[in-house]
Amino acid sequence: MSQCVFCLIAAGKIPASKVYEDERAIAFMDIVPLRPAHVLVINKRHAQYVHDLNDDERNHLFAVANKVGQALRASAFKPAAVHFNISDGKAAHQTVPHVHLHVLPRYQHDSLAFVGSLFAKPLWMLKGGVSRATLERQAQEIRNHMP
Ligand code: AMP
Ligand code: ZN
């Protein structure tokens, strides 16, 4: 889909700080992260909902997300846990209509900060998110630990 921002990333037409890429999927830094090291994993072929992916695509999406989770755990971000999330539809706050799996670090007792960042996100969006240099640094650190 020519107007879909994640299709543009998949086609290499707009910048993304990539953690991983193969012929079917890409993992890249979220431009308005809920916290440092917030990664998105997408299937390259456009599909809005999880049920629009075929079994291979769905399995591969999660296989890549799993590798990103492993890399996060091994990286300097040292999360105590990893959060995997898919918002599958508008009512679940899916804002980009192209399936994407959020992978992000969680820490002990961070629930309040985590929920706070969800509320603060619209403000960060207005400010345009994090600098490309910061996203590139974080992507490099995670890339260095990809299994
Ligand atoms: P969701 O609300 O689950 O649909 O998440 C969509 C995510 O895509 C949000 O966290 C956005 O910050 C992120 N996003 C939107 N545009 C871009 C972009 N060009 N590069 C990286 N992340 C993006
Ligand atoms: Zn798309």
PDB file of C-alpha atoms in Angstrom, residues 28-146:
ATOM      1  CA  PHE A  28      13.219  -1.259  13.676  1.00  0.00           C
ATOM      2  CA  MET A  29      13.137   1.334  16.432  1.00  0.00           C
ATOM      3  CA  ASP A  30       9.798   2.974  17.249  1.00  0.00           C
ATOM      4  CA  ILE A  31      10.151   6.662  16.434  1.00  0.00           C
ATOM      5  CA  VAL A  32       8.052   7.710  19.457  1.00  0.00           C
ATOM      6  CA  PRO A  33       9.232   5.107  21.948  1.00  0.00           C
ATOM      7  CA  LEU A  34       7.404   4.431  25.187  1.00  0.00           C
ATOM      8  CA  ARG A  35      10.903   4.000  26.619  1.00  0.00           C
ATOM      9  CA  PRO A  36      14.439   3.485  25.295  1.00  0.00           C
ATOM     10  CA  ALA A  37      14.868   0.376  23.119  1.00  0.00           C
ATOM     11  CA  HIS A  38      11.252   0.155  21.939  1.00  0.00           C
ATOM     12  CA  VAL A  39      11.327  -2.031  18.815  1.00  0.00           C
ATOM     13  CA  LEU A  40       8.622  -2.785  16.234  1.00  0.00           C
ATOM     14  CA  VAL A  41       8.587  -5.953  14.143  1.00  0.00           C
ATOM     15  CA  ILE A  42       6.612  -5.976  10.900  1.00  0.00           C
ATOM     16  CA  ASN A  43       5.841  -8.368   8.099  1.00  0.00           C
ATOM     17  CA  LYS A  44       6.985  -6.727   4.848  1.00  0.00           C
ATOM     18  CA  ARG A  45       3.831  -7.588   2.931  1.00  0.00           C
ATOM     19  CA  HIS A  46       1.003  -5.247   3.879  1.00  0.00           C
ATOM     20  CA  ALA A  47      -1.674  -6.751   6.113  1.00  0.00           C
ATOM     21  CA  GLN A  48      -3.780  -4.858   8.626  1.00  0.00           C
ATOM     22  CA  TYR A  49      -4.760  -7.604  11.032  1.00  0.00           C
ATOM     23  CA  VAL A  50      -3.055 -10.664  12.490  1.00  0.00           C
ATOM     24  CA  HIS A  51      -5.656 -12.845  10.763  1.00  0.00           C
ATOM     25  CA  ASP A  52      -4.670 -11.334   7.374  1.00  0.00           C
ATOM     26  CA  LEU A  53      -1.192 -12.858   7.676  1.00  0.00           C
ATOM     27  CA  ASN A  54      -0.663 -16.405   6.496  1.00  0.00           C
ATOM     28  CA  ASP A  55       0.661 -18.977   8.976  1.00  0.00           C
ATOM     29  CA  ASP A  56       4.250 -18.661   7.774  1.00  0.00           C
ATOM     30  CA  GLU A  57       4.169 -14.874   8.074  1.00  0.00           C
ATOM     31  CA  ARG A  58       2.613 -15.020  11.556  1.00  0.00           C
ATOM     32  CA  ASN A  59       5.147 -17.584  12.750  1.00  0.00           C
ATOM     33  CA  HIS A  60       8.029 -15.662  11.235  1.00  0.00           C
ATOM     34  CA  LEU A  61       6.875 -12.386  12.802  1.00  0.00           C
ATOM     35  CA  PHE A  62       6.983 -13.972  16.223  1.00  0.00           C
ATOM     36  CA  ALA A  63      10.283 -15.757  15.517  1.00  0.00           C
ATOM     37  CA  VAL A  64      11.882 -12.392  14.709  1.00  0.00           C
ATOM     38  CA  ALA A  65      10.265 -10.756  17.755  1.00  0.00           C
ATOM     39  CA  ASN A  66      11.656 -13.568  19.899  1.00  0.00           C
ATOM     40  CA  LYS A  67      15.183 -12.897  18.587  1.00  0.00           C
ATOM     41  CA  VAL A  68      14.759  -9.186  19.304  1.00  0.00           C
ATOM     42  CA  GLY A  69      13.595 -10.050  22.829  1.00  0.00           C
ATOM     43  CA  GLN A  70      16.674 -12.226  23.330  1.00  0.00           C
ATOM     44  CA  ALA A  71      18.922  -9.458  22.024  1.00  0.00           C
ATOM     45  CA  LEU A  72      17.283  -6.939  24.358  1.00  0.00           C
ATOM     46  CA  ARG A  73      17.851  -9.207  27.349  1.00  0.00           C
ATOM     47  CA  ALA A  74      21.528  -9.618  26.425  1.00  0.00           C
ATOM     48  CA  SER A  75      22.044  -5.918  25.667  1.00  0.00           C
ATOM     49  CA  ALA A  76      23.062  -2.992  27.849  1.00  0.00           C
ATOM     50  CA  PHE A  77      19.345  -2.236  28.327  1.00  0.00           C
ATOM     51  CA  LYS A  78      19.265  -5.298  30.655  1.00  0.00           C
ATOM     52  CA  PRO A  79      15.478  -5.591  31.039  1.00  0.00           C
ATOM     53  CA  ALA A  80      14.020  -7.664  33.859  1.00  0.00           C
ATOM     54  CA  ALA A  81      11.304  -8.747  31.405  1.00  0.00           C
ATOM     55  CA  VAL A  82      10.226  -8.179  27.845  1.00  0.00           C
ATOM     56  CA  HIS A  83       6.851  -6.882  26.749  1.00  0.00           C
ATOM     57  CA  PHE A  84       5.436  -8.281  23.469  1.00  0.00           C
ATOM     58  CA  ASN A  85       2.285  -6.546  22.264  1.00  0.00           C
ATOM     59  CA  ILE A  86       0.110  -6.361  19.166  1.00  0.00           C
ATOM     60  CA  SER A  87      -2.744  -3.864  19.005  1.00  0.00           C
ATOM     61  CA  ASP A  88      -4.976  -5.636  16.492  1.00  0.00           C
ATOM     62  CA  GLY A  89      -7.581  -3.066  15.460  1.00  0.00           C
ATOM     63  CA  LYS A  90      -8.567   0.539  16.156  1.00  0.00           C
ATOM     64  CA  ALA A  91     -10.395  -0.185  19.412  1.00  0.00           C
ATOM     65  CA  ALA A  92      -7.158  -1.741  20.683  1.00  0.00           C
ATOM     66  CA  HIS A  93      -5.376   1.528  19.756  1.00  0.00           C
ATOM     67  CA  GLN A  94      -3.835   0.266  16.538  1.00  0.00           C
ATOM     68  CA  THR A  95      -2.783   3.547  14.932  1.00  0.00           C
ATOM     69  CA  VAL A  96      -0.840   2.174  11.947  1.00  0.00           C
ATOM     70  CA  PRO A  97      -3.014  -0.224   9.911  1.00  0.00           C
ATOM     71  CA  HIS A  98      -0.162  -2.628   9.155  1.00  0.00           C
ATOM     72  CA  VAL A  99       0.426  -5.472  11.641  1.00  0.00           C
ATOM     73  CA  HIS A 100       3.296  -4.631  14.005  1.00  0.00           C
ATOM     74  CA  LEU A 101       4.545  -6.359  17.105  1.00  0.00           C
ATOM     75  CA  HIS A 102       5.920  -4.104  19.852  1.00  0.00           C
ATOM     76  CA  VAL A 103       8.936  -5.475  21.733  1.00  0.00           C
ATOM     77  CA  LEU A 104      10.106  -3.398  24.667  1.00  0.00           C
ATOM     78  CA  PRO A 105      12.061  -3.744  27.865  1.00  0.00           C
ATOM     79  CA  ARG A 106      10.315  -3.901  31.226  1.00  0.00           C
ATOM     80  CA  TYR A 107      11.912  -3.393  34.626  1.00  0.00           C
ATOM     81  CA  GLN A 108      11.011  -4.302  38.196  1.00  0.00           C
ATOM     82  CA  HIS A 109       8.257  -2.057  39.574  1.00  0.00           C
ATOM     83  CA  ASP A 110       7.971   0.000  36.373  1.00  0.00           C
ATOM     84  CA  SER A 111       4.209  -0.332  35.901  1.00  0.00           C
ATOM     85  CA  LEU A 112       3.477   3.255  36.926  1.00  0.00           C
ATOM     86  CA  ALA A 113       6.198   4.633  34.638  1.00  0.00           C
ATOM     87  CA  PHE A 114       4.970   2.362  31.857  1.00  0.00           C
ATOM     88  CA  VAL A 115       1.363   3.520  32.125  1.00  0.00           C
ATOM     89  CA  GLY A 116       2.575   7.116  32.470  1.00  0.00           C
ATOM     90  CA  SER A 117       4.465   6.814  29.187  1.00  0.00           C
ATOM     91  CA  LEU A 118       1.289   5.611  27.468  1.00  0.00           C
ATOM     92  CA  PHE A 119      -0.437   8.828  28.554  1.00  0.00           C
ATOM     93  CA  ALA A 120       2.600  10.993  27.669  1.00  0.00           C
ATOM     94  CA  LYS A 121       2.909   9.472  24.184  1.00  0.00           C
ATOM     95  CA  PRO A 122       0.623  11.992  22.383  1.00  0.00           C
ATOM     96  CA  LEU A 123       2.859  14.823  23.663  1.00  0.00           C
ATOM     97  CA  TRP A 124       5.992  13.079  22.402  1.00  0.00           C
ATOM     98  CA  MET A 125       4.247  12.561  19.056  1.00  0.00           C
ATOM     99  CA  LEU A 126       3.647  16.305  18.799  1.00  0.00           C
ATOM    100  CA  LYS A 127       7.362  16.837  19.483  1.00  0.00           C
ATOM    101  CA  GLY A 128       8.266  14.363  16.698  1.00  0.00           C
ATOM    102  CA  GLY A 129       9.769  11.643  18.870  1.00  0.00           C
ATOM    103  CA  VAL A 130      13.393  10.789  19.518  1.00  0.00           C
ATOM    104  CA  SER A 131      16.356  11.908  17.373  1.00  0.00           C
ATOM    105  CA  ARG A 132      17.541   9.623  14.600  1.00  0.00           C
ATOM    106  CA  ALA A 133      21.029   9.558  16.166  1.00  0.00           C
ATOM    107  CA  THR A 134      19.626   8.159  19.429  1.00  0.00           C
ATOM    108  CA  LEU A 135      17.523   5.577  17.601  1.00  0.00           C
ATOM    109  CA  GLU A 136      20.559   4.504  15.551  1.00  0.00           C
ATOM    110  CA  ARG A 137      22.664   4.091  18.720  1.00  0.00           C
ATOM    111  CA  GLN A 138      19.975   1.960  20.343  1.00  0.00           C
ATOM    112  CA  ALA A 139      19.487  -0.111  17.172  1.00  0.00           C
ATOM    113  CA  GLN A 140      23.231  -0.759  17.014  1.00  0.00           C
ATOM    114  CA  GLU A 141      23.328  -1.958  20.617  1.00  0.00           C
ATOM    115  CA  ILE A 142      20.429  -4.380  20.032  1.00  0.00           C
ATOM    116  CA  ARG A 143      21.855  -5.519  16.661  1.00  0.00           C
ATOM    117  CA  ASN A 144      25.129  -6.373  18.391  1.00  0.00           C
ATOM    118  CA  HIS A 145      23.278  -8.914  20.532  1.00  0.00           C
ATOM    119  CA  MET A 146      20.987 -10.514  17.941  1.00  0.00           C
TER     120      MET A 146
END
